[in-house]
Short mmCIF file of C-alpha atoms in Angstrom, two decimals:
data_model
loop_
_atom_site.label_atom_id
_atom_site.label_comp_id
_atom_site.label_asym_id
_atom_site.label_seq_id
_atom_site.Cartn_x
_atom_site.Cartn_y
_atom_site.Cartn_z
CA MET A 153 -152.22 98.64 157.67
CA ALA A 154 -149.69 101.54 155.76
CA GLU A 155 -150.21 98.93 152.36
CA ARG A 156 -154.10 99.15 152.80
CA ALA A 157 -154.08 103.04 153.09
CA LEU A 158 -152.45 103.07 149.78
CA ARG A 159 -153.93 100.19 148.02
CA GLY A 160 -155.87 101.63 144.82
CA ALA A 161 -154.80 104.87 145.45
CA ARG A 162 -152.38 106.52 142.84
CA LEU A 163 -150.03 109.42 143.83
CA GLY A 164 -150.51 112.37 141.77
CA THR A 165 -153.75 113.51 139.91
CA GLN A 166 -155.81 112.01 137.11
CA SER A 167 -157.91 113.88 134.84
CA PHE A 168 -161.33 112.15 134.31
CA GLU A 169 -162.17 114.32 131.16
CA ASP A 170 -161.28 113.71 127.40
CA GLU A 171 -161.01 115.43 124.46
CA ARG A 172 -164.01 114.26 122.78
CA GLY A 173 -166.44 116.87 121.19
CA VAL A 174 -163.40 119.27 122.11
CA GLU A 175 -162.37 121.45 119.05
CA MET A 176 -158.95 122.97 118.94
CA ALA A 177 -158.22 126.57 118.08
CA PRO A 178 -157.14 126.88 114.40
CA ARG A 179 -153.22 126.85 114.47
CA GLN A 180 -150.38 127.62 112.10
CA GLN A 181 -146.66 126.53 112.13
CA VAL A 182 -144.29 129.34 112.07
CA GLU A 183 -140.50 128.72 110.94
CA TYR A 184 -137.72 130.64 112.31
CA VAL A 185 -134.19 130.47 111.40
CA CYS A 186 -131.01 130.98 113.27
CA PRO A 187 -127.53 132.71 112.51
CA ASP A 188 -126.21 129.02 112.16
CA GLY A 189 -128.75 128.10 109.38
CA HIS A 190 -130.66 125.91 111.88
CA THR A 191 -134.27 126.04 111.42
CA PHE A 192 -137.25 125.13 113.99
CA SER A 193 -140.72 125.70 114.19
CA VAL A 194 -143.31 126.93 116.50
CA THR A 195 -146.95 126.23 116.93
CA MET A 196 -149.20 129.48 117.51
CA ALA A 197 -152.92 130.64 117.00
CA ASP A 198 -153.98 131.92 113.77
CA GLU A 199 -154.79 135.19 115.08
CA ALA A 200 -151.88 135.36 116.98
CA GLU A 201 -149.48 138.27 116.29
CA ILE A 202 -145.97 136.70 115.17
CA PRO A 203 -142.94 138.12 116.61
CA PHE A 204 -139.90 138.45 114.15
CA GLU A 205 -137.52 136.75 117.13
CA TRP A 206 -138.00 133.40 119.12
CA GLU A 207 -135.82 131.73 121.19
CA ASP A 208 -135.16 127.97 120.08
CA PRO A 209 -136.32 125.75 122.92
CA LYS A 210 -133.32 123.27 121.88
CA THR A 211 -130.35 125.15 121.43
CA GLY A 212 -131.14 128.31 123.09
CA GLN A 213 -130.06 130.51 119.70
CA VAL A 214 -132.56 133.55 118.72
CA GLY A 215 -133.92 132.79 115.47
CA GLU A 216 -135.59 135.19 112.74
CA LEU A 217 -138.78 134.58 111.10
CA ALA A 218 -138.00 132.95 108.04
CA GLY A 219 -139.11 135.33 105.00
CA GLY A 220 -140.22 137.94 107.46
CA VAL A 221 -139.24 141.66 107.34
CA LYS A 222 -137.21 142.76 110.14
CA PRO A 223 -139.27 145.44 111.93
CA GLU A 224 -138.23 149.22 112.17
CA GLY A 225 -136.60 150.02 115.70
CA LYS A 226 -138.29 152.79 117.92
CA VAL A 227 -137.24 155.81 118.43
CA GLU A 228 -136.00 156.29 122.06
CA LYS A 229 -135.66 159.42 124.10
CA PRO A 230 -132.51 159.82 125.90
CA ILE A 231 -132.60 159.41 129.64
CA ARG A 232 -133.13 162.80 131.21
CA THR A 233 -130.96 162.92 134.69
CA HIS A 234 -131.86 164.90 137.38
CA TRP A 235 -129.16 167.43 136.55
CA ASP A 236 -130.81 167.64 132.94
CA MET A 237 -134.21 168.58 134.29
CA LEU A 238 -132.39 171.30 136.84
CA LEU A 239 -130.81 172.50 134.00
CA GLU A 240 -134.10 173.14 132.12
CA ARG A 241 -135.28 175.26 134.76
CA ARG A 242 -132.16 177.10 135.98
CA SER A 243 -128.92 178.19 134.51
CA VAL A 244 -125.45 177.25 136.06
CA ASP A 245 -125.01 180.80 137.23
CA GLU A 246 -128.26 180.79 139.10
CA LEU A 247 -127.65 177.28 140.55
CA GLU A 248 -123.84 178.49 141.69
CA GLU A 249 -125.70 181.79 143.27
CA ILE A 250 -128.19 179.58 145.27
CA LEU A 251 -125.42 177.33 146.42
CA THR A 252 -123.48 180.05 147.65
CA GLU A 253 -126.40 181.65 149.43
CA ARG A 254 -127.48 178.26 150.91
CA LEU A 255 -123.76 177.29 152.53
CA THR A 256 -123.80 180.93 154.04
CA LEU A 257 -126.82 180.30 155.93
CA LEU A 258 -125.96 176.89 156.78
CA ARG A 259 -122.46 177.70 158.21
CA GLY A 260 -124.37 180.68 160.20
CA GLY A 261 -126.38 178.20 161.45
CA GLU A 262 -129.79 179.51 160.28
CA ILE A 263 -130.56 176.42 158.50
CA GLY A 264 -129.70 172.71 158.64
CA PRO A 265 -129.75 169.97 161.09
CA PRO A 266 -130.66 171.10 164.64
CA HIS A 267 -128.30 169.18 166.44
CA LEU A 268 -125.32 170.86 164.71
CA HIS A 269 -126.67 174.19 166.03
CA ARG A 270 -127.80 173.53 169.65
CA PRO A 271 -125.48 174.49 172.36
CA SER A 272 -124.25 171.23 173.74
CA LYS A 273 -125.12 170.00 177.11
CA LYS A 274 -122.09 168.35 178.87
CA LYS A 275 -123.17 166.33 182.19
CA LYS A 276 -121.60 166.95 184.96
CA SER A 277 -120.40 163.94 187.06
CA ALA A 278 -120.69 164.21 190.66
#
């Protein structure tokens, strides 16, 4: 019974479309050169922006565009940390003064987590 169920059926998919009457987009071959001198080419669309670097699919090396000019690197801003942004608003002396005030309030029980300042309730055992 199982043999009859699979008779004439293929495992996988089959496309019934053909390529007659289909025009492919205009293409170009772009050549890249690896650091060791190995060259490889990549097919790209005519209107595509050609990248300066491309990874060779066979060797995994990064090749540069043959006859291409290396683009200038972008100027990157240094990473601003929280401390840098804080120093833009306040001086170190102001920050030390605020820290002293807040520590005094915290130690006095005026601010902070309530469980640190509540009188503890001990259960009496009967």
